[in-house]
């Protein structure tokens, strides 16, 4: 079976109603989300604190598709099993989170999840050149991690370099931060296939009025596919 490189929209629940995560996950999936992006922050690797494995386990039954867990924590290794047992399909660690990223990625796969590696804006593509056989996803940060609603930082040349580095390997390129219908075309053209979006998806909607979620997801997908008018 060929690798699915079609555009996938992964809303980030960082922009959702924290008091209603389960219903929010169901709402965005019903409105067309392909994956659900879950931002885990420890107040140490990034200057913000969100939630941990217990919250991931609590929302898992409300997600039919892919639970995409983005770990902005350091260290990572002590928590991998907990997130895998919580039901994460993809677990992404930052290459900047510690000196042993290769071991971390092996541990993620050994725990039964797909292994992702994330790159902060200041980290070059070459940082993952030795990891091609150990990863299933590369997350290119287009904001400095820690908060939603930030301004998009252009990483087009890094995305192109990674797309070339990957070749035919079954590795997703995920873009995270400031993605909306304006910024989606350039990252898709550069080779990205998973687009994370928080504020641009949850804007204007709610669990009781989810239709704007669908409009926003469609607008980003159409922009990425070059059909947005
Ligand atoms: C930031 C997170 C992102 C963030 C995206 O550190 O990793 O996933 O929630 O939110 P927007 O789309 O609002 O920039
Ligand atoms: Zn994220």
PDB file of C-alpha atoms and ligand atoms in Angstrom:
ATOM      1  CA  UNK A   1       0.000   0.000   0.000  1.00  0.00           C
ATOM      2  CA  UNK A   2       1.407   3.414  -0.955  1.00  0.00           C
ATOM      3  CA  UNK A   3       2.084   5.941   1.752  1.00  0.00           C
ATOM      4  CA  UNK A   4      -0.734   8.470   2.246  1.00  0.00           C
ATOM      5  CA  UNK A   5       0.852  11.853   1.531  1.00  0.00           C
ATOM      6  CA  UNK A   6      -2.483  13.619   1.018  1.00  0.00           C
ATOM      7  CA  UNK A   7      -3.126  16.755   3.068  1.00  0.00           C
ATOM      8  CA  UNK A   8      -4.316  15.974   6.597  1.00  0.00           C
ATOM      9  CA  UNK A   9      -5.696  18.594   9.001  1.00  0.00           C
ATOM     10  CA  UNK A  10      -4.817  18.107  12.684  1.00  0.00           C
ATOM     11  CA  UNK A  11      -6.603  20.627  14.929  1.00  0.00           C
ATOM     12  CA  UNK A  12      -4.685  21.402  18.128  1.00  0.00           C
ATOM     13  CA  UNK A  13      -6.909  21.136  21.206  1.00  0.00           C
ATOM     14  CA  UNK A  14      -4.753  23.773  22.888  1.00  0.00           C
ATOM     15  CA  UNK A  15      -7.301  26.190  21.371  1.00  0.00           C
ATOM     16  CA  UNK A  16     -10.321  24.154  22.532  1.00  0.00           C
ATOM     17  CA  UNK A  17     -12.469  24.548  25.664  1.00  0.00           C
ATOM     18  CA  UNK A  18     -10.330  22.835  28.325  1.00  0.00           C
ATOM     19  CA  UNK A  19     -13.448  22.074  30.370  1.00  0.00           C
ATOM     20  CA  UNK A  20     -14.933  20.104  27.477  1.00  0.00           C
ATOM     21  CA  UNK A  21     -12.128  18.233  25.723  1.00  0.00           C
ATOM     22  CA  UNK A  22     -14.090  15.051  25.008  1.00  0.00           C
ATOM     23  CA  UNK A  23     -16.952  16.827  23.266  1.00  0.00           C
ATOM     24  CA  UNK A  24     -14.508  19.127  21.463  1.00  0.00           C
ATOM     25  CA  UNK A  25     -12.593  16.129  20.042  1.00  0.00           C
ATOM     26  CA  UNK A  26     -15.836  14.554  18.837  1.00  0.00           C
ATOM     27  CA  UNK A  27     -16.950  17.876  17.333  1.00  0.00           C
ATOM     28  CA  UNK A  28     -13.776  18.499  15.293  1.00  0.00           C
ATOM     29  CA  UNK A  29     -13.738  14.903  14.002  1.00  0.00           C
ATOM     30  CA  UNK A  30     -17.395  15.216  12.984  1.00  0.00           C
ATOM     31  CA  UNK A  31     -16.456  18.459  11.214  1.00  0.00           C
ATOM     32  CA  UNK A  32     -13.678  16.856   9.149  1.00  0.00           C
ATOM     33  CA  UNK A  33     -10.497  16.703  11.252  1.00  0.00           C
ATOM     34  CA  UNK A  34      -8.146  13.914  10.139  1.00  0.00           C
ATOM     35  CA  UNK A  35      -5.970  13.816  13.259  1.00  0.00           C
ATOM     36  CA  UNK A  36      -6.272  15.345  16.757  1.00  0.00           C
ATOM     37  CA  UNK A  37      -3.128  17.189  17.882  1.00  0.00           C
ATOM     38  CA  UNK A  38      -2.443  17.145  21.630  1.00  0.00           C
ATOM     39  CA  UNK A  39       0.127  19.631  22.982  1.00  0.00           C
ATOM     40  CA  UNK A  40       1.840  18.437  26.169  1.00  0.00           C
ATOM     41  CA  UNK A  41       3.851  21.191  27.888  1.00  0.00           C
ATOM     42  CA  UNK A  42       5.857  20.851  31.118  1.00  0.00           C
ATOM     43  CA  UNK A  43       6.682  24.455  32.059  1.00  0.00           C
ATOM     44  CA  UNK A  44      10.377  23.533  31.712  1.00  0.00           C
ATOM     45  CA  UNK A  45      11.139  22.756  28.047  1.00  0.00           C
ATOM     46  CA  UNK A  46       8.595  25.458  27.179  1.00  0.00           C
ATOM     47  CA  UNK A  47       7.301  28.375  29.336  1.00  0.00           C
ATOM     48  CA  UNK A  48       3.787  26.983  29.665  1.00  0.00           C
ATOM     49  CA  UNK A  49       2.046  24.009  31.333  1.00  0.00           C
ATOM     50  CA  UNK A  50      -0.876  22.122  29.750  1.00  0.00           C
ATOM     51  CA  UNK A  51      -1.682  18.472  30.593  1.00  0.00           C
ATOM     52  CA  UNK A  52      -0.230  14.957  30.838  1.00  0.00           C
ATOM     53  CA  UNK A  53      -0.924  11.248  30.189  1.00  0.00           C
ATOM     54  CA  UNK A  54      -4.066  11.178  32.353  1.00  0.00           C
ATOM     55  CA  UNK A  55      -5.743  13.787  30.157  1.00  0.00           C
ATOM     56  CA  UNK A  56      -4.659  11.896  27.026  1.00  0.00           C
ATOM     57  CA  UNK A  57      -6.190   8.705  28.424  1.00  0.00           C
ATOM     58  CA  UNK A  58      -9.403  10.574  29.262  1.00  0.00           C
ATOM     59  CA  UNK A  59      -9.865  11.965  25.749  1.00  0.00           C
ATOM     60  CA  UNK A  60      -8.790   8.777  23.889  1.00  0.00           C
ATOM     61  CA  UNK A  61     -12.308   7.238  23.859  1.00  0.00           C
ATOM     62  CA  UNK A  62     -13.562  10.470  22.212  1.00  0.00           C
ATOM     63  CA  UNK A  63     -11.097  10.249  19.302  1.00  0.00           C
ATOM     64  CA  UNK A  64     -11.880   7.769  16.512  1.00  0.00           C
ATOM     65  CA  UNK A  65      -8.895   8.722  14.347  1.00  0.00           C
ATOM     66  CA  UNK A  66      -5.252   9.490  15.076  1.00  0.00           C
ATOM     67  CA  UNK A  67      -4.228  10.919  18.461  1.00  0.00           C
ATOM     68  CA  UNK A  68      -1.085  12.886  17.661  1.00  0.00           C
ATOM     69  CA  UNK A  69       0.772  13.695  20.878  1.00  0.00           C
ATOM     70  CA  UNK A  70       3.348  16.507  20.708  1.00  0.00           C
ATOM     71  CA  UNK A  71       5.668  16.338  23.721  1.00  0.00           C
ATOM     72  CA  UNK A  72       7.208  19.680  24.644  1.00  0.00           C
ATOM     73  CA  UNK A  73       8.823  18.191  27.740  1.00  0.00           C
ATOM     74  CA  UNK A  74      12.359  17.413  28.915  1.00  0.00           C
ATOM     75  CA  UNK A  75      13.313  14.724  29.763  1.00  0.00           C
ATOM     76  CA  UNK A  76      11.073  12.613  27.521  1.00  0.00           C
ATOM     77  CA  UNK A  77      12.058   8.990  28.117  1.00  0.00           C
ATOM     78  CA  UNK A  78      10.492   8.533  31.615  1.00  0.00           C
ATOM     79  CA  UNK A  79       7.033   9.381  30.196  1.00  0.00           C
ATOM     80  CA  UNK A  80       6.939   7.477  26.888  1.00  0.00           C
ATOM     81  CA  UNK A  81       5.206   4.370  28.236  1.00  0.00           C
ATOM     82  CA  UNK A  82       2.550   6.439  29.999  1.00  0.00           C
ATOM     83  CA  UNK A  83       1.600   8.280  26.792  1.00  0.00           C
ATOM     84  CA  UNK A  84       1.658   5.059  24.777  1.00  0.00           C
ATOM     85  CA  UNK A  85      -0.608   3.361  27.333  1.00  0.00           C
ATOM     86  CA  UNK A  86      -2.865   6.441  27.224  1.00  0.00           C
ATOM     87  CA  UNK A  87      -3.492   5.560  23.578  1.00  0.00           C
ATOM     88  CA  UNK A  88      -1.213   7.932  21.634  1.00  0.00           C
ATOM     89  CA  UNK A  89      -0.857   6.800  18.007  1.00  0.00           C
ATOM     90  CA  UNK A  90       1.998   9.209  17.296  1.00  0.00           C
ATOM     91  CA  UNK A  91       4.411  10.444  19.987  1.00  0.00           C
ATOM     92  CA  UNK A  92       6.661  13.318  18.941  1.00  0.00           C
ATOM     93  CA  UNK A  93       9.724  14.396  20.925  1.00  0.00           C
ATOM     94  CA  UNK A  94      11.845  17.487  20.305  1.00  0.00           C
ATOM     95  CA  UNK A  95      15.382  16.934  19.040  1.00  0.00           C
ATOM     96  CA  UNK A  96      16.384  19.743  21.454  1.00  0.00           C
ATOM     97  CA  UNK A  97      14.901  17.961  24.501  1.00  0.00           C
ATOM     98  CA  UNK A  98      17.965  15.906  25.280  1.00  0.00           C
ATOM     99  CA  UNK A  99      21.245  14.354  24.079  1.00  0.00           C
ATOM    100  CA  UNK A 100      19.846  10.907  23.167  1.00  0.00           C
ATOM    101  CA  UNK A 101      17.108  11.455  20.562  1.00  0.00           C
ATOM    102  CA  UNK A 102      17.942   8.178  18.751  1.00  0.00           C
ATOM    103  CA  UNK A 103      17.323   6.199  21.960  1.00  0.00           C
ATOM    104  CA  UNK A 104      14.122   8.177  22.605  1.00  0.00           C
ATOM    105  CA  UNK A 105      12.752   7.370  19.145  1.00  0.00           C
ATOM    106  CA  UNK A 106      13.555   3.692  19.576  1.00  0.00           C
ATOM    107  CA  UNK A 107      11.738   3.709  22.915  1.00  0.00           C
ATOM    108  CA  UNK A 108       8.661   5.310  21.329  1.00  0.00           C
ATOM    109  CA  UNK A 109       8.487   2.602  18.654  1.00  0.00           C
ATOM    110  CA  UNK A 110       9.152  -0.102  21.238  1.00  0.00           C
ATOM    111  CA  UNK A 111       6.160   1.221  23.195  1.00  0.00           C
ATOM    112  CA  UNK A 112       4.004   0.602  20.094  1.00  0.00           C
ATOM    113  CA  UNK A 113       3.549   4.174  18.855  1.00  0.00           C
ATOM    114  CA  UNK A 114       4.727   5.939  15.689  1.00  0.00           C
ATOM    115  CA  UNK A 115       7.830   8.022  16.366  1.00  0.00           C
ATOM    116  CA  UNK A 116       7.956  11.707  15.564  1.00  0.00           C
ATOM    117  CA  UNK A 117      10.752  14.234  15.949  1.00  0.00           C
ATOM    118  CA  UNK A 118      10.133  17.983  16.221  1.00  0.00           C
ATOM    119  CA  UNK A 119      12.451  20.829  15.221  1.00  0.00           C
ATOM    120  CA  UNK A 120      12.278  24.284  16.775  1.00  0.00           C
ATOM    121  CA  UNK A 121      12.554  27.202  14.298  1.00  0.00           C
ATOM    122  CA  UNK A 122      16.233  27.663  15.126  1.00  0.00           C
ATOM    123  CA  UNK A 123      17.191  24.029  14.513  1.00  0.00           C
ATOM    124  CA  UNK A 124      18.387  23.086  11.006  1.00  0.00           C
ATOM    125  CA  UNK A 125      17.053  20.177   8.921  1.00  0.00           C
ATOM    126  CA  UNK A 126      20.423  18.433   9.210  1.00  0.00           C
ATOM    127  CA  UNK A 127      19.657  17.736  12.870  1.00  0.00           C
ATOM    128  CA  UNK A 128      17.540  14.761  11.741  1.00  0.00           C
ATOM    129  CA  UNK A 129      19.695  13.506   8.850  1.00  0.00           C
ATOM    130  CA  UNK A 130      20.879  10.486  10.902  1.00  0.00           C
ATOM    131  CA  UNK A 131      17.361   9.611  12.063  1.00  0.00           C
ATOM    132  CA  UNK A 132      15.649   8.734   8.783  1.00  0.00           C
ATOM    133  CA  UNK A 133      15.252   5.021   9.651  1.00  0.00           C
ATOM    134  CA  UNK A 134      14.008   5.768  13.185  1.00  0.00           C
ATOM    135  CA  UNK A 135      11.144   8.179  12.454  1.00  0.00           C
ATOM    136  CA  UNK A 136       7.605   8.156  11.048  1.00  0.00           C
ATOM    137  CA  UNK A 137       7.054  11.920  11.257  1.00  0.00           C
ATOM    138  CA  UNK A 138       9.015  15.190  11.331  1.00  0.00           C
ATOM    139  CA  UNK A 139       7.282  18.147  12.978  1.00  0.00           C
ATOM    140  CA  UNK A 140       8.555  21.480  11.715  1.00  0.00           C
ATOM    141  CA  UNK A 141       7.737  24.195  14.243  1.00  0.00           C
ATOM    142  CA  UNK A 142       6.639  27.410  12.546  1.00  0.00           C
ATOM    143  CA  UNK A 143       6.394  29.185  15.907  1.00  0.00           C
ATOM    144  CA  UNK A 144       8.584  29.011  18.994  1.00  0.00           C
ATOM    145  CA  UNK A 145       6.744  26.342  20.997  1.00  0.00           C
ATOM    146  CA  UNK A 146       4.723  27.093  24.106  1.00  0.00           C
ATOM    147  CA  UNK A 147       1.617  28.982  22.997  1.00  0.00           C
ATOM    148  CA  UNK A 148      -1.140  29.054  20.404  1.00  0.00           C
ATOM    149  CA  UNK A 149      -2.152  32.099  18.366  1.00  0.00           C
ATOM    150  CA  UNK A 150       1.402  33.174  17.520  1.00  0.00           C
ATOM    151  CA  UNK A 151       2.639  34.647  14.217  1.00  0.00           C
ATOM    152  CA  UNK A 152       3.789  32.137  11.557  1.00  0.00           C
ATOM    153  CA  UNK A 153       7.566  31.881  10.995  1.00  0.00           C
ATOM    154  CA  UNK A 154       8.463  30.934   7.383  1.00  0.00           C
ATOM    155  CA  UNK A 155      10.332  27.579   7.265  1.00  0.00           C
ATOM    156  CA  UNK A 156       9.849  26.871   3.535  1.00  0.00           C
ATOM    157  CA  UNK A 157      13.501  26.135   2.779  1.00  0.00           C
ATOM    158  CA  UNK A 158      13.783  23.764   5.758  1.00  0.00           C
ATOM    159  CA  UNK A 159      10.609  21.921   4.672  1.00  0.00           C
ATOM    160  CA  UNK A 160      11.986  21.550   1.127  1.00  0.00           C
ATOM    161  CA  UNK A 161      15.303  20.241   2.484  1.00  0.00           C
ATOM    162  CA  UNK A 162      13.494  17.674   4.648  1.00  0.00           C
ATOM    163  CA  UNK A 163      11.215  16.597   1.783  1.00  0.00           C
ATOM    164  CA  UNK A 164      14.323  15.950  -0.330  1.00  0.00           C
ATOM    165  CA  UNK A 165      16.029  14.129   2.567  1.00  0.00           C
ATOM    166  CA  UNK A 166      13.027  11.830   3.082  1.00  0.00           C
ATOM    167  CA  UNK A 167      12.795  10.691  -0.546  1.00  0.00           C
ATOM    168  CA  UNK A 168      10.294   7.784  -0.828  1.00  0.00           C
ATOM    169  CA  UNK A 169      10.400   6.892   2.849  1.00  0.00           C
ATOM    170  CA  UNK A 170       7.001   6.697   4.633  1.00  0.00           C
ATOM    171  CA  UNK A 171       7.659   9.782   6.775  1.00  0.00           C
ATOM    172  CA  UNK A 172       5.104  12.554   7.310  1.00  0.00           C
ATOM    173  CA  UNK A 173       6.114  16.222   7.370  1.00  0.00           C
ATOM    174  CA  UNK A 174       3.954  18.034   9.926  1.00  0.00           C
ATOM    175  CA  UNK A 175       3.769  21.822  10.235  1.00  0.00           C
ATOM    176  CA  UNK A 176       2.911  23.288  13.597  1.00  0.00           C
ATOM    177  CA  UNK A 177       2.186  26.895  14.508  1.00  0.00           C
ATOM    178  CA  UNK A 178       0.372  29.783  12.819  1.00  0.00           C
ATOM    179  CA  UNK A 179      -1.199  27.623  10.108  1.00  0.00           C
ATOM    180  CA  UNK A 180      -4.263  29.153   8.421  1.00  0.00           C
ATOM    181  CA  UNK A 181      -5.633  29.503   4.828  1.00  0.00           C
ATOM    182  CA  UNK A 182      -2.954  32.145   4.095  1.00  0.00           C
ATOM    183  CA  UNK A 183       0.058  30.169   5.300  1.00  0.00           C
ATOM    184  CA  UNK A 184      -1.114  26.676   4.299  1.00  0.00           C
ATOM    185  CA  UNK A 185      -0.349  26.891   0.529  1.00  0.00           C
ATOM    186  CA  UNK A 186       3.400  27.565   0.891  1.00  0.00           C
ATOM    187  CA  UNK A 187       3.998  24.731   3.379  1.00  0.00           C
ATOM    188  CA  UNK A 188       1.969  22.261   1.292  1.00  0.00           C
ATOM    189  CA  UNK A 189       3.829  23.220  -1.871  1.00  0.00           C
ATOM    190  CA  UNK A 190       7.142  22.757  -0.005  1.00  0.00           C
ATOM    191  CA  UNK A 191       6.179  19.158   0.829  1.00  0.00           C
ATOM    192  CA  UNK A 192       4.224  19.103   4.098  1.00  0.00           C
ATOM    193  CA  UNK A 193       1.235  16.749   4.434  1.00  0.00           C
ATOM    194  CA  UNK A 194       0.050  17.166   8.061  1.00  0.00           C
ATOM    195  CA  UNK A 195      -1.113  20.667   8.998  1.00  0.00           C
ATOM    196  CA  UNK A 196      -1.658  21.403  12.680  1.00  0.00           C
ATOM    197  CA  UNK A 197      -3.982  24.328  13.399  1.00  0.00           C
ATOM    198  CA  UNK A 198      -5.333  25.538  16.731  1.00  0.00           C
ATOM    199  CA  UNK A 199      -6.679  29.078  16.681  1.00  0.00           C
ATOM    200  CA  UNK A 200      -7.495  28.944  12.935  1.00  0.00           C
ATOM    201  CA  UNK A 201      -9.783  25.888  13.452  1.00  0.00           C
ATOM    202  CA  UNK A 202     -11.488  26.685  16.764  1.00  0.00           C
ATOM    203  CA  UNK A 203     -12.075  30.361  15.931  1.00  0.00           C
ATOM    204  CA  UNK A 204     -15.758  31.330  15.940  1.00  0.00           C
ATOM    205  CA  UNK A 205     -17.132  27.899  16.898  1.00  0.00           C
ATOM    206  CA  UNK A 206     -18.046  25.861  19.950  1.00  0.00           C
ATOM    207  CA  UNK A 207     -19.346  22.408  20.907  1.00  0.00           C
ATOM    208  CA  UNK A 208     -22.910  23.784  20.718  1.00  0.00           C
ATOM    209  CA  UNK A 209     -22.177  25.513  17.368  1.00  0.00           C
ATOM    210  CA  UNK A 210     -19.473  23.412  15.621  1.00  0.00           C
ATOM    211  CA  UNK A 211     -20.254  24.433  12.021  1.00  0.00           C
ATOM    212  CA  UNK A 212     -17.500  27.120  12.015  1.00  0.00           C
ATOM    213  CA  UNK A 213     -14.992  24.339  12.879  1.00  0.00           C
ATOM    214  CA  UNK A 214     -15.974  22.634   9.621  1.00  0.00           C
ATOM    215  CA  UNK A 215     -15.752  25.831   7.589  1.00  0.00           C
ATOM    216  CA  UNK A 216     -12.292  26.546   9.021  1.00  0.00           C
ATOM    217  CA  UNK A 217     -10.998  23.007   8.400  1.00  0.00           C
ATOM    218  CA  UNK A 218     -12.309  23.059   4.810  1.00  0.00           C
ATOM    219  CA  UNK A 219     -10.732  26.474   4.178  1.00  0.00           C
ATOM    220  CA  UNK A 220      -7.297  25.287   5.347  1.00  0.00           C
ATOM    221  CA  UNK A 221      -7.552  22.024   3.369  1.00  0.00           C
ATOM    222  CA  UNK A 222      -8.659  23.801   0.197  1.00  0.00           C
ATOM    223  CA  UNK A 223      -5.885  26.389   0.562  1.00  0.00           C
ATOM    224  CA  UNK A 224      -3.311  23.616   0.994  1.00  0.00           C
ATOM    225  CA  UNK A 225      -4.690  21.753  -2.023  1.00  0.00           C
ATOM    226  CA  UNK A 226      -4.691  24.968  -4.054  1.00  0.00           C
ATOM    227  CA  UNK A 227      -8.499  24.982  -4.459  1.00  0.00           C
ATOM    228  CA  UNK A 228      -9.317  27.774  -1.964  1.00  0.00           C
ATOM    229  CA  UNK A 229     -11.231  30.631  -3.671  1.00  0.00           C
TER     230      UNK A 229
HETATM  231  C1  LIG B   1       2.625  25.425  20.084  1.00  0.00           C
HETATM  232  C2  LIG B   1       1.917  24.147  19.764  1.00  0.00           C
HETATM  233  C3  LIG B   1       0.966  24.262  18.592  1.00  0.00           C
HETATM  234  C4  LIG B   1      -0.137  25.296  18.793  1.00  0.00           C
HETATM  235  C5  LIG B   1      -0.700  25.693  17.453  1.00  0.00           C
HETATM  236  O1  LIG B   1       3.705  25.188  20.907  1.00  0.00           O
HETATM  237  O2  LIG B   1       2.829  23.100  19.518  1.00  0.00           O
HETATM  238  O3  LIG B   1       0.404  22.990  18.299  1.00  0.00           O
HETATM  239  O4  LIG B   1      -1.127  24.793  19.607  1.00  0.00           O
HETATM  240  O5  LIG B   1      -1.635  26.709  17.631  1.00  0.00           O
HETATM  241  P1  LIG B   1      -1.882  27.820  16.494  1.00  0.00           P
HETATM  242  O6  LIG B   1      -2.382  27.077  15.286  1.00  0.00           O
HETATM  243  O7  LIG B   1      -2.930  28.705  17.127  1.00  0.00           O
HETATM  244  O8  LIG B   1      -0.590  28.510  16.245  1.00  0.00           O
HETATM  245 ZN1  LIG B   2       1.940  21.220  18.729  1.00  0.00          ZN
END
